[in-house]
Coordinates of C-alpha atoms in Angstrom, one line a residue:
Chain A
M103 CA 21.4 0.5 35.2
S104 CA 18.5 -1.9 35.9
A105 CA 16.3 -3.3 33.2
G106 CA 13.4 -1.4 34.6
S107 CA 14.7 2.0 33.6
L108 CA 13.6 1.9 30.0
T109 CA 10.2 3.3 29.1
I110 CA 8.4 1.0 26.7
L111 CA 5.2 1.7 24.7
V112 CA 3.3 -1.3 23.3
I113 CA 0.8 -0.4 20.5
D114 CA -1.4 -3.4 19.7
E115 CA -5.1 -3.4 18.8
N116 CA -5.3 -7.0 19.9
R117 CA -5.8 -6.7 23.6
I118 CA -5.0 -10.2 24.5
R119 CA -1.7 -10.2 22.7
A120 CA -0.9 -6.8 24.2
S121 CA -1.5 -8.0 27.7
I122 CA 0.7 -11.1 27.0
I123 CA 3.5 -8.8 25.9
E124 CA 3.0 -6.5 28.8
A125 CA 3.1 -9.4 31.3
G126 CA 6.3 -10.6 29.7
L127 CA 8.0 -7.2 30.0
R128 CA 6.9 -6.8 33.6
D129 CA 8.2 -10.3 34.4
A130 CA 11.5 -9.2 32.9
G131 CA 11.7 -6.4 35.3
H132 CA 10.4 -3.5 33.2
R133 CA 8.3 -1.2 35.3
H134 CA 7.6 1.5 32.8
V135 CA 5.4 -0.3 30.3
T136 CA 2.4 1.4 28.7
V137 CA -0.1 -0.4 26.5
V138 CA -2.1 1.5 23.9
H139 CA -4.8 -0.2 21.8
D140 CA -6.1 2.7 19.7
V141 CA -3.8 5.0 17.8
A142 CA -6.3 7.9 18.0
G143 CA -4.5 10.7 19.8
I144 CA -1.3 8.7 19.8
A145 CA 0.9 11.8 19.2
R146 CA -0.1 13.3 22.5
R147 CA 0.4 10.0 24.3
I148 CA 3.9 9.5 22.9
A149 CA 4.8 13.1 24.0
E150 CA 3.6 12.3 27.5
I151 CA 5.1 8.9 27.8
E152 CA 8.4 9.7 26.0
P153 CA 9.1 6.1 25.3
D154 CA 12.6 4.7 24.6
V155 CA 11.2 1.8 22.7
I156 CA 7.9 1.4 20.8
V157 CA 6.7 -2.1 20.0
I158 CA 3.9 -2.3 17.4
D159 CA 2.3 -5.2 15.6
L160 CA 3.0 -5.2 11.8
E161 CA -0.7 -5.7 11.0
N162 CA -1.5 -2.2 12.4
P163 CA -2.3 -0.2 9.2
N164 CA -1.2 3.0 11.0
R165 CA 2.5 2.3 10.8
D166 CA 2.8 4.8 8.0
M167 CA 1.2 7.5 10.1
L168 CA 3.4 6.7 13.1
E169 CA 6.6 6.7 11.1
N170 CA 5.7 10.1 9.6
M171 CA 5.2 11.3 13.1
F172 CA 8.6 10.0 14.2
Q173 CA 10.2 11.7 11.2
L174 CA 8.7 15.0 11.9
S175 CA 9.7 14.2 15.5
R176 CA 7.5 17.0 16.8
A177 CA 5.6 14.5 19.0
V178 CA 8.6 12.5 19.9
K179 CA 11.2 15.2 20.2
R180 CA 14.0 12.7 19.7
P181 CA 15.0 10.9 16.5
I182 CA 13.5 7.5 16.2
A183 CA 15.3 4.7 14.4
M184 CA 13.7 1.4 13.6
F185 CA 14.5 -2.0 15.0
V186 CA 17.5 -2.7 17.2
D187 CA 20.2 -2.0 14.7
R188 CA 19.8 -1.7 11.0
S189 CA 22.8 -4.0 10.5
D190 CA 21.3 -6.7 12.7
Q191 CA 19.5 -8.6 9.8
A192 CA 18.7 -11.7 11.8
S193 CA 16.8 -9.8 14.5
I194 CA 14.9 -7.8 12.0
E195 CA 13.9 -10.9 10.0
A196 CA 12.8 -12.7 13.2
A197 CA 10.7 -9.7 14.2
V198 CA 9.0 -9.2 10.9
E199 CA 8.4 -13.0 10.7
A200 CA 6.7 -12.9 14.0
G201 CA 4.7 -9.9 13.0
V202 CA 6.3 -7.3 15.3
S203 CA 8.1 -4.1 14.6
A204 CA 10.1 -2.0 17.0
Y205 CA 11.0 1.6 17.0
V206 CA 13.9 2.6 19.1
V207 CA 15.3 6.0 20.1
D208 CA 18.6 6.5 18.4
G209 CA 21.6 6.0 20.6
L210 CA 20.1 3.3 22.8
K211 CA 22.5 0.4 23.1
K212 CA 21.8 -2.8 21.2
E213 CA 22.4 -4.9 24.3
R214 CA 19.6 -3.1 26.1
I215 CA 17.1 -3.4 23.3
K216 CA 17.8 -6.9 22.1
P217 CA 16.2 -8.7 25.1
I218 CA 13.0 -6.5 24.8
L219 CA 12.7 -7.3 21.1
D220 CA 13.5 -11.0 21.7
M221 CA 10.8 -11.1 24.3
A222 CA 8.3 -9.4 22.1
I223 CA 9.1 -11.9 19.3
S224 CA 8.6 -14.9 21.5
R225 CA 5.4 -13.5 22.9
F226 CA 4.1 -12.8 19.4
N227 CA 5.0 -16.4 18.4
A228 CA 3.3 -17.8 21.6
F229 CA 0.2 -15.8 20.8
S230 CA -0.1 -17.0 17.2
R231 CA 0.5 -20.6 18.4
M232 CA -2.3 -20.1 20.9
A233 CA -4.6 -18.7 18.3
R234 CA -3.7 -21.6 16.0
E235 CA -4.4 -24.2 18.7
L236 CA -7.7 -22.5 19.5
E237 CA -8.6 -22.6 15.8
E238 CA -7.7 -26.3 15.7
A239 CA -9.7 -27.1 18.7
R240 CA -12.7 -25.3 17.1
S241 CA -12.4 -27.2 13.9
E242 CA -11.9 -30.5 15.9
L243 CA -15.3 -29.8 17.5
E244 CA -16.8 -29.1 14.1
N245 CA -15.3 -32.3 12.7
R246 CA -16.8 -34.3 15.5
K247 CA -20.2 -32.9 14.8
V248 CA -20.1 -33.7 11.1
I249 CA -18.8 -37.2 11.8
D250 CA -21.7 -37.8 14.3
R251 CA -24.1 -36.7 11.6
A252 CA -22.5 -38.9 9.0
K253 CA -22.7 -41.9 11.4
G254 CA -26.4 -41.1 11.9
I255 CA -27.1 -41.1 8.2
L256 CA -25.3 -44.5 7.8
M257 CA -27.0 -46.0 10.7
K258 CA -30.4 -45.0 9.4
S259 CA -29.9 -45.7 5.7
R260 CA -27.8 -48.9 6.0
G261 CA -29.2 -50.2 9.3
L262 CA -25.7 -50.2 10.8
S263 CA -24.7 -50.0 14.4
E264 CA -22.9 -46.8 15.5
E265 CA -19.6 -48.7 15.7
A266 CA -20.1 -50.3 12.2
A267 CA -21.0 -46.9 10.8
Y268 CA -17.8 -45.3 12.2
A269 CA -15.7 -48.3 10.9
L270 CA -17.2 -47.8 7.4
L271 CA -16.3 -44.1 7.5
R272 CA -12.8 -44.9 8.7
K273 CA -12.2 -47.6 6.1
T274 CA -13.5 -45.4 3.3
A275 CA -11.2 -42.6 4.5
M276 CA -8.2 -45.0 4.5
N277 CA -9.0 -46.3 1.1
Q278 CA -9.3 -42.9 -0.4
N279 CA -6.3 -41.5 1.6
R280 CA -8.5 -38.7 3.0
K281 CA -9.5 -37.6 6.5
I282 CA -12.6 -39.1 8.2
A283 CA -14.0 -35.6 8.6
E284 CA -13.7 -35.1 4.8
I285 CA -15.5 -38.3 4.0
A286 CA -18.2 -37.5 6.6
Q287 CA -18.6 -34.0 5.1
S288 CA -19.0 -35.4 1.6
L289 CA -21.6 -37.9 2.9
V290 CA -23.5 -35.2 4.8
T291 CA -23.5 -33.0 1.6
A292 CA -24.6 -35.8 -0.6
A293 CA -27.4 -36.8 1.8
G294 CA -28.5 -33.2 1.9
L295 CA -28.7 -33.2 -1.9
L296 CA -30.6 -36.4 -2.0
G297 CA -32.9 -35.3 0.7
P298 CA -35.0 -38.4 1.4
L299 CA -31.9 -40.5 2.4
E300 CA -31.6 -38.5 5.6
G301 CA -35.3 -38.8 6.1
E302 CA -35.8 -35.0 6.5
Chain B
M222 CA 4.4 -29.4 -13.3
T223 CA 6.2 -26.8 -11.3
A224 CA 6.7 -23.3 -12.5
A225 CA 10.1 -22.2 -13.7
H226 CA 10.1 -19.1 -11.5
Q227 CA 8.6 -18.5 -8.1
I228 CA 8.0 -14.8 -7.4
T229 CA 6.5 -13.4 -4.2
A230 CA 4.8 -10.0 -4.5
G231 CA 3.3 -7.7 -1.9
F232 CA 0.4 -5.3 -2.7
M233 CA -1.8 -2.8 -1.0
P234 CA -5.6 -2.8 -1.5
L235 CA -5.8 0.0 -4.1
F236 CA -7.2 -0.2 -7.6
D237 CA -3.8 0.3 -9.2
S238 CA -2.6 -3.1 -7.9
A239 CA -4.9 -4.4 -10.7
V240 CA -2.1 -5.2 -13.1
L241 CA -0.3 -7.3 -10.6
V242 CA -3.6 -9.0 -9.6
V243 CA -4.5 -9.7 -13.2
A244 CA -1.1 -11.1 -14.0
S245 CA -1.6 -13.6 -11.2
E246 CA -5.3 -14.4 -11.5
M247 CA -5.9 -14.3 -15.3
G248 CA -3.0 -16.6 -16.1
F249 CA -0.5 -14.2 -17.6
A250 CA 2.1 -15.0 -15.0
A251 CA 1.6 -18.8 -15.4
R252 CA 2.0 -18.4 -19.2
E253 CA 5.4 -17.0 -18.6
G254 CA 6.3 -19.9 -16.3
I255 CA 5.9 -17.9 -13.1
E256 CA 4.2 -19.0 -9.9
L257 CA 3.2 -15.5 -8.6
K258 CA 2.3 -15.4 -5.0
L259 CA 0.4 -12.3 -3.9
H260 CA 0.4 -11.0 -0.3
R261 CA -2.0 -8.3 0.6
E262 CA -0.4 -5.8 3.0
T263 CA -1.8 -3.3 5.5
S264 CA 0.8 -0.5 5.3
W265 CA 3.4 0.8 2.9
A266 CA 5.9 0.4 5.8
N267 CA 5.2 -3.4 5.8
I268 CA 5.8 -3.5 2.0
R269 CA 9.1 -1.7 2.4
D270 CA 10.2 -3.8 5.3
R271 CA 9.3 -7.1 3.6
I272 CA 11.1 -6.1 0.4
A273 CA 14.1 -5.1 2.4
I274 CA 14.5 -8.3 4.3
G275 CA 13.6 -10.5 1.4
H276 CA 10.1 -11.7 2.2
F277 CA 9.0 -10.1 -1.1
D278 CA 10.9 -10.1 -4.3
V279 CA 8.8 -7.4 -5.9
A280 CA 5.9 -5.2 -4.7
H281 CA 3.3 -2.7 -5.7
M282 CA 4.9 0.5 -4.5
L283 CA 4.3 4.2 -4.5
G284 CA 6.4 5.7 -7.3
P285 CA 8.7 7.7 -5.0
M286 CA 9.1 4.9 -2.5
P287 CA 11.9 3.0 -4.2
L288 CA 13.8 6.3 -4.4
A289 CA 13.2 6.9 -0.7
C290 CA 14.5 3.3 0.1
S291 CA 17.6 3.7 -2.1
L292 CA 18.3 7.2 -0.8
G293 CA 18.2 5.9 2.8
L294 CA 15.2 8.1 3.8
T295 CA 13.3 5.2 5.3
P296 CA 14.0 3.4 8.7
L297 CA 14.8 0.2 6.9
A298 CA 16.7 1.3 3.8
S299 CA 17.3 -1.1 0.9
E300 CA 18.3 -0.9 -2.7
T301 CA 15.1 -1.1 -4.7
I302 CA 14.8 -0.5 -8.4
V303 CA 11.9 0.2 -10.7
P304 CA 11.7 -1.7 -14.0
F305 CA 7.9 -1.3 -14.6
S306 CA 5.3 1.4 -13.9
L307 CA 1.8 0.2 -13.0
G308 CA 0.0 3.1 -14.7
L309 CA -0.6 6.8 -14.9
G310 CA -3.1 8.9 -12.9
G311 CA -5.9 7.4 -10.8
N312 CA -5.9 9.8 -7.8
C313 CA -8.3 12.5 -6.7
V314 CA -8.5 15.3 -4.1
T315 CA -11.6 14.9 -2.0
V316 CA -12.9 17.4 0.6
S317 CA -15.6 17.2 3.3
N318 CA -19.0 18.7 2.5
A319 CA -18.3 21.6 4.8
V320 CA -15.1 22.5 3.0
W321 CA -16.8 22.1 -0.3
Q322 CA -19.5 24.6 0.7
G323 CA -16.8 27.0 1.9
M324 CA -15.0 26.6 -1.5
A325 CA -18.2 27.1 -3.4
A326 CA -18.7 30.3 -1.5
H327 CA -15.4 31.4 -3.0
G328 CA -16.2 30.5 -6.6
A329 CA -15.4 26.8 -6.8
A330 CA -17.5 25.0 -9.4
P331 CA -18.0 21.2 -9.7
D332 CA -15.9 21.1 -12.8
L333 CA -12.6 19.6 -11.4
D334 CA -10.6 22.6 -12.7
P335 CA -7.5 22.6 -10.5
A336 CA -6.8 26.3 -10.9
R337 CA -10.4 27.3 -10.1
A338 CA -10.7 24.9 -7.2
G339 CA -7.2 25.8 -5.9
A340 CA -8.0 29.5 -5.9
A341 CA -11.3 28.9 -4.0
L342 CA -9.5 26.7 -1.5
G343 CA -6.8 29.3 -1.1
A344 CA -9.5 32.0 -0.4
L345 CA -11.2 29.7 2.1
I346 CA -7.9 29.1 3.9
R347 CA -7.1 32.8 4.1
E348 CA -10.6 33.5 5.5
R349 CA -10.1 30.8 8.1
T350 CA -6.7 32.2 9.1
A351 CA -8.1 35.7 9.4
G352 CA -10.8 34.3 11.7
R353 CA -8.1 32.5 13.7
R354 CA -9.7 29.1 13.0
E355 CA -7.8 25.8 13.1
P356 CA -5.9 25.2 9.9
L357 CA -7.5 22.7 7.5
R358 CA -6.1 19.2 7.8
F359 CA -5.5 17.2 4.7
A360 CA -4.3 13.6 4.5
V361 CA -2.1 11.7 2.1
V362 CA -1.1 8.1 2.2
H363 CA 2.6 8.4 2.8
P364 CA 5.3 11.2 3.0
H365 CA 7.1 9.6 0.0
S366 CA 4.0 9.4 -2.3
G367 CA 2.8 10.9 -5.5
H368 CA -0.2 12.0 -3.5
N369 CA 1.8 14.1 -1.1
Y370 CA 3.8 15.7 -4.0
E371 CA 0.8 16.4 -6.2
L372 CA -1.3 17.8 -3.4
R373 CA 1.6 20.1 -2.4
Y374 CA 2.4 21.1 -6.0
W375 CA -1.3 22.0 -6.6
L376 CA -1.6 24.0 -3.4
A377 CA 1.8 25.8 -3.8
A378 CA 0.9 26.8 -7.4
C379 CA -2.4 28.2 -6.1
G380 CA -0.6 30.4 -3.5
V381 CA -1.1 28.0 -0.5
D382 CA 2.0 27.1 1.6
P383 CA 1.3 23.4 2.4
D384 CA 3.6 23.5 5.4
R385 CA 2.3 26.8 6.9
D386 CA -1.3 27.2 5.8
I387 CA -2.6 23.7 6.3
E388 CA -1.7 20.6 8.1
I389 CA -0.8 17.4 6.2
V390 CA -1.2 14.1 8.0
I391 CA -0.8 10.4 7.0
V392 CA -3.8 8.1 6.9
P393 CA -4.0 4.6 5.4
P394 CA -6.0 4.6 2.1
P395 CA -8.9 2.4 3.3
F396 CA -9.4 4.7 6.3
M397 CA -9.6 8.0 4.4
A398 CA -13.3 8.1 3.8
D399 CA -14.1 7.2 7.4
A400 CA -11.6 9.8 8.8
L401 CA -13.3 12.4 6.6
A402 CA -16.8 11.4 7.7
A403 CA -15.6 11.5 11.4
G404 CA -14.2 15.0 10.9
R405 CA -10.7 14.0 11.8
I406 CA -9.5 15.3 8.4
D407 CA -11.0 18.0 6.1
G408 CA -9.7 16.6 2.8
Y409 CA -7.4 14.0 1.3
C410 CA -5.5 12.9 -1.8
V411 CA -5.7 9.2 -2.5
G412 CA -6.1 6.7 -5.3
E413 CA -9.4 5.1 -6.3
P414 CA -11.7 3.7 -5.1
W415 CA -11.3 5.6 -1.9
N416 CA -12.6 8.9 -3.3
S417 CA -15.7 7.4 -5.0
A418 CA -16.3 5.6 -1.7
A419 CA -16.6 8.9 0.2
V420 CA -18.9 10.3 -2.6
A421 CA -21.0 7.2 -2.5
A422 CA -21.3 7.6 1.3
G423 CA -22.4 11.2 0.8
T424 CA -19.6 12.5 3.0
G425 CA -17.2 14.0 0.5
H426 CA -16.8 16.0 -2.8
I427 CA -14.1 15.3 -5.4
V428 CA -12.6 18.7 -6.2
T429 CA -9.9 17.8 -8.7
V430 CA -8.0 14.8 -10.1
K431 CA -4.4 13.9 -10.7
A432 CA -5.0 13.7 -14.4
L433 CA -5.9 17.4 -14.5
L434 CA -3.0 18.5 -12.2
W435 CA -0.4 16.7 -14.3
R436 CA -1.9 14.7 -17.2
N437 CA -0.5 11.2 -17.7
S438 CA 1.6 11.5 -14.6
P439 CA 3.3 8.6 -12.8
E440 CA 1.7 6.8 -9.9
K441 CA 2.4 3.3 -8.6
V442 CA 5.3 1.1 -9.8
I443 CA 6.7 -2.3 -9.4
G444 CA 9.6 -2.0 -6.9
V445 CA 12.1 -4.8 -7.1
R446 CA 14.8 -5.8 -4.6
K447 CA 18.0 -5.0 -6.5
A448 CA 19.9 -8.0 -5.3
W449 CA 17.0 -10.3 -6.3
A450 CA 16.8 -8.7 -9.8
E451 CA 20.6 -9.2 -10.3
E452 CA 20.4 -12.9 -9.2
N453 CA 17.2 -13.6 -11.2
P454 CA 17.3 -11.8 -14.5
D455 CA 15.2 -14.4 -16.3
A456 CA 12.5 -14.4 -13.7
L457 CA 12.4 -10.6 -13.7
A458 CA 12.2 -10.5 -17.6
A459 CA 9.4 -13.1 -17.5
L460 CA 7.5 -11.1 -14.9
L461 CA 7.8 -7.9 -16.9
R462 CA 6.3 -9.7 -19.9
A463 CA 3.5 -11.1 -17.8
L464 CA 2.8 -7.6 -16.4
H465 CA 2.9 -6.1 -19.9
H466 CA 0.1 -8.6 -21.1
A467 CA -1.8 -8.0 -17.9
A468 CA -1.7 -4.2 -18.3
R469 CA -2.9 -4.5 -21.9
W470 CA -5.8 -6.7 -20.6
C471 CA -6.7 -4.1 -17.9
Q472 CA -6.8 -1.3 -20.5
A473 CA -9.2 -3.1 -22.8
A474 CA -12.7 -1.7 -22.4
Q475 CA -14.4 -5.0 -23.0
N476 CA -12.7 -6.4 -19.8
R477 CA -13.9 -3.7 -17.5
G478 CA -16.7 -5.7 -16.0
E479 CA -14.6 -8.7 -15.4
L480 CA -11.7 -6.6 -14.0
A481 CA -14.1 -4.8 -11.5
A482 CA -15.5 -8.1 -10.4
L483 CA -12.0 -9.5 -9.9
M484 CA -10.9 -6.5 -7.8
A485 CA -14.1 -6.7 -5.8
D486 CA -13.0 -10.0 -4.4
A487 CA -12.3 -9.9 -0.7
R488 CA -8.7 -11.1 -1.3
F489 CA -8.0 -7.9 -3.3
L490 CA -10.0 -4.7 -2.8
G491 CA -13.2 -6.1 -1.3
Q492 CA -15.2 -3.1 -2.4
P493 CA -18.4 -3.3 -4.5
T494 CA -18.1 -3.5 -8.3
K495 CA -20.0 -0.3 -8.7
I496 CA -17.3 1.6 -6.8
Q497 CA -14.5 0.2 -9.1
M498 CA -16.1 1.5 -12.3
P499 CA -15.2 5.2 -12.0
V500 CA -11.5 4.5 -12.2
L501 CA -12.0 2.4 -15.3
T502 CA -14.3 4.7 -17.2
G503 CA -13.0 8.0 -15.9
H504 CA -16.7 8.8 -15.3
L505 CA -16.8 10.2 -11.8
E506 CA -19.5 11.2 -9.4
L507 CA -18.2 14.3 -7.7
G508 CA -20.8 14.6 -5.0
G509 CA -24.1 16.3 -4.9
G510 CA -25.3 14.4 -7.9
V511 CA -22.8 16.0 -10.3
E512 CA -21.0 13.7 -12.8
R513 CA -17.9 14.4 -15.0
T514 CA -15.9 12.3 -17.3
V515 CA -12.1 12.8 -17.2
E516 CA -9.9 11.8 -20.1
D517 CA -6.9 9.7 -19.2
F518 CA -8.2 9.5 -15.6
F519 CA -6.3 6.2 -15.1
V520 CA -4.1 4.7 -17.8
P521 CA -2.9 1.2 -17.0
F522 CA -1.3 0.5 -20.4
D523 CA -1.7 3.0 -23.2
K524 CA 0.7 5.9 -23.9
A525 CA 3.7 3.9 -22.7
A526 CA 2.1 3.9 -19.2
N527 CA 4.3 1.0 -18.1
F528 CA 7.6 2.6 -19.2
P529 CA 9.7 3.6 -16.1
W530 CA 10.8 7.1 -17.3
K531 CA 13.8 8.4 -15.5
S532 CA 12.2 11.9 -15.8
H533 CA 9.4 10.6 -13.6
A534 CA 11.9 9.5 -10.9
L535 CA 13.8 12.8 -11.2
W536 CA 10.6 14.9 -10.8
F537 CA 9.9 13.0 -7.6
Y538 CA 13.5 13.7 -6.6
T539 CA 13.0 17.4 -7.1
Q540 CA 9.9 17.3 -4.9
M541 CA 11.7 15.5 -2.1
V542 CA 14.2 18.3 -2.2
R543 CA 11.6 21.0 -2.5
W544 CA 9.7 19.9 0.6
G545 CA 12.8 19.4 2.7
Q546 CA 13.0 15.6 2.8
L547 CA 16.3 15.4 1.1
A548 CA 19.4 17.5 0.3
H549 CA 20.2 18.1 -3.4
T550 CA 23.6 16.7 -3.8
P551 CA 25.4 15.1 -6.8
E552 CA 25.4 11.7 -4.9
N553 CA 21.7 11.8 -4.2
L554 CA 20.9 12.9 -7.7
A555 CA 22.9 9.9 -9.1
I556 CA 21.0 7.5 -6.8
A557 CA 17.7 8.9 -8.0
R558 CA 18.8 8.7 -11.7
D559 CA 19.8 5.0 -11.3
C560 CA 16.7 3.9 -9.5
Y561 CA 14.2 3.6 -12.4
R562 CA 15.4 1.1 -15.0
P563 CA 14.1 1.6 -18.5
D564 CA 17.0 -0.7 -19.7
L565 CA 15.5 -3.7 -17.9
Y566 CA 12.0 -2.9 -19.3
R567 CA 13.3 -2.6 -22.8
S568 CA 15.4 -5.8 -22.7
A569 CA 12.5 -7.8 -21.3
L570 CA 9.9 -6.6 -23.8
K571 CA 12.1 -6.4 -26.9
P572 CA 11.4 -10.1 -27.9
L573 CA 7.6 -9.3 -28.0
G574 CA 8.2 -6.8 -30.8
V575 CA 6.1 -4.1 -29.0
A576 CA 6.6 -0.4 -29.3
L577 CA 9.3 0.9 -27.0
P578 CA 10.3 4.5 -26.4
G579 CA 13.8 5.3 -27.8
A580 CA 14.7 7.7 -24.9
N581 CA 15.0 7.1 -21.2
A582 CA 13.7 10.5 -20.2
K583 CA 11.5 13.2 -21.6
V584 CA 10.7 16.8 -20.9
E585 CA 7.6 16.5 -18.8
G586 CA 4.8 18.9 -19.6
A587 CA 6.1 19.5 -23.1
L588 CA 3.4 17.5 -25.0
K589 CA 0.3 19.6 -25.4
V590 CA -1.5 17.0 -27.5
A591 CA -1.1 13.2 -28.0
T592 CA 2.0 12.7 -30.0
P593 CA 3.1 9.7 -32.0
V594 CA 6.8 9.0 -31.5
G595 CA 9.2 7.0 -33.6
S596 CA 9.9 3.7 -32.0
A597 CA 11.3 0.3 -32.9
G598 CA 8.8 -2.2 -34.3
A599 CA 5.5 -0.5 -33.8
S600 CA 3.8 2.9 -33.3
L601 CA 3.7 4.5 -29.9
V602 CA 1.6 7.5 -28.8
L603 CA 2.7 9.6 -25.9
G604 CA 1.0 12.3 -23.8
P605 CA -0.4 14.9 -23.6
D606 CA 1.4 15.4 -20.4
G607 CA 0.8 19.0 -19.3
F608 CA 1.0 20.4 -15.8
F609 CA -2.0 22.5 -14.9
D610 CA 0.1 25.6 -14.3
G611 CA 1.8 25.3 -17.7
Q612 CA 5.2 24.6 -16.2
T613 CA 7.6 22.1 -17.8
F614 CA 10.2 19.9 -16.2
D615 CA 13.4 19.3 -18.1
P616 CA 15.4 16.5 -16.5
D617 CA 18.6 18.0 -18.0
R618 CA 18.0 21.3 -16.1
I619 CA 17.4 20.0 -12.6
D620 CA 19.3 22.7 -10.8
A621 CA 17.3 25.4 -12.4
Y622 CA 14.0 23.6 -11.7
I623 CA 14.8 23.1 -8.0
A624 CA 16.0 26.7 -7.7
G625 CA 12.8 27.9 -9.3
Q626 CA 10.7 26.0 -6.8
Q627 CA 12.3 27.1 -3.6
P628 CA 9.6 28.4 -1.2
A629 CA 9.6 32.2 -1.2

């Protein structure tokens, strides 16, 4: 049987992450992938889709509601078990660590589910790495702004060149074993408190 | 200086996580040599999974949840024990304004009386059934929750079959008030502050409270991964002592303002202080400008509130059987009996010289008035603990109780 014969439902309120997972599943040859962002009316969707595997992000607060639905199995018609195999502790840990949970129709073979879960885990990890890098880039930009302001203050109040102002910030940071941005922030804060120093 | 014990705990944004939060934030854990790391969670399923795979050592849990874990009722089963209860009471049943009007037309009064409100709701439901209208939809927070069992107990005692006459769905606590306002549900049973939130928004009426359905009844607990408890007995005992002091602090009236402010923090409940006060004072706004004060509305410490009574666990067990979640077998009964661990509570708190119950179980519903009981070291007052329908639950007569509650 080809990989594409499994029907997979991805429930993720984060559209970007959901599309990353979907792309990965399609690349791996899965043709029956449905992505749902909103759990409103999910029972009907599940009944229509009849998924073999449901991948959901752990941060979705509706997991309790979904699990209850699975247990009543009115919507799903088939018993749903969780994760690949309850005994596969390593897979479960990796999934929870990455923030993903998978529900699998009972009786599906572990060998068939494992690659799907592994893919979801790696995509979740890739997404959080991306989000982290984005956050770092944003704070990098913020840092640069605050350093520029601190340089300006030093240039004005001490009559330094831009280069000398930066060197002073760097030297102070090194002496105090702190980041330049932190020193710059302290200087900006202090200047704000002292008012006239900044000449504003 | 590093702490002697590192303990990781999960909690849900509900007021009854307060004892755990206070243990961490007010220094009670640190004083016992514990570095207590709290993790706010978004679903009970996450709490259960993270306990099961070892992310959390302990967690704020629904009282029946460790039973469900140990009995293999959950997708990710794990042996979870209960050495500490986080308090008694704290829940309400809230309905939409439309349902409240319908109940009022059938004799309901804004007095929180469960028998009167239940009779009115029953009449409303029969009227709707006769008119071939959609069944009312009520929400609880989890299938294995005190909320589910007390809502069902109340309805069944008032002649409503919770499986046939209404629909019961699961909604996360913070979404309850919104779901009610949006008309997706007609009523719900949840812990505070999520009832007062609906009243404050003008979209719901509180019709009765847990404390009147079963006075001083069990609610949340500290669930502990059994393997962790066995490997770390000193850390667990230290934690139980820290929780004991934290619970006492939560009960003290002079700390209410500080406690409400702490829980209002975005890291914990993130709801305005004003909405935390009803649970602390028992003074509730029911909706429509009516106010009532409920005795023993939420009890975080007094009346042996933290003692993990085996009779509480066994009552939950009978309800699991009653509503078809579990078969009543000697094996299952034994698992349920072993899940709550008064022995661990007792051995951890004995050095403090505080009052400890002598028994592990009691006949629930037998205490009509507050009753001092003999205990080692100090005085202890239990109860009253009556069920609203006058029934009692004797943990030594489980078969008869279960047989008596079979649906007709």
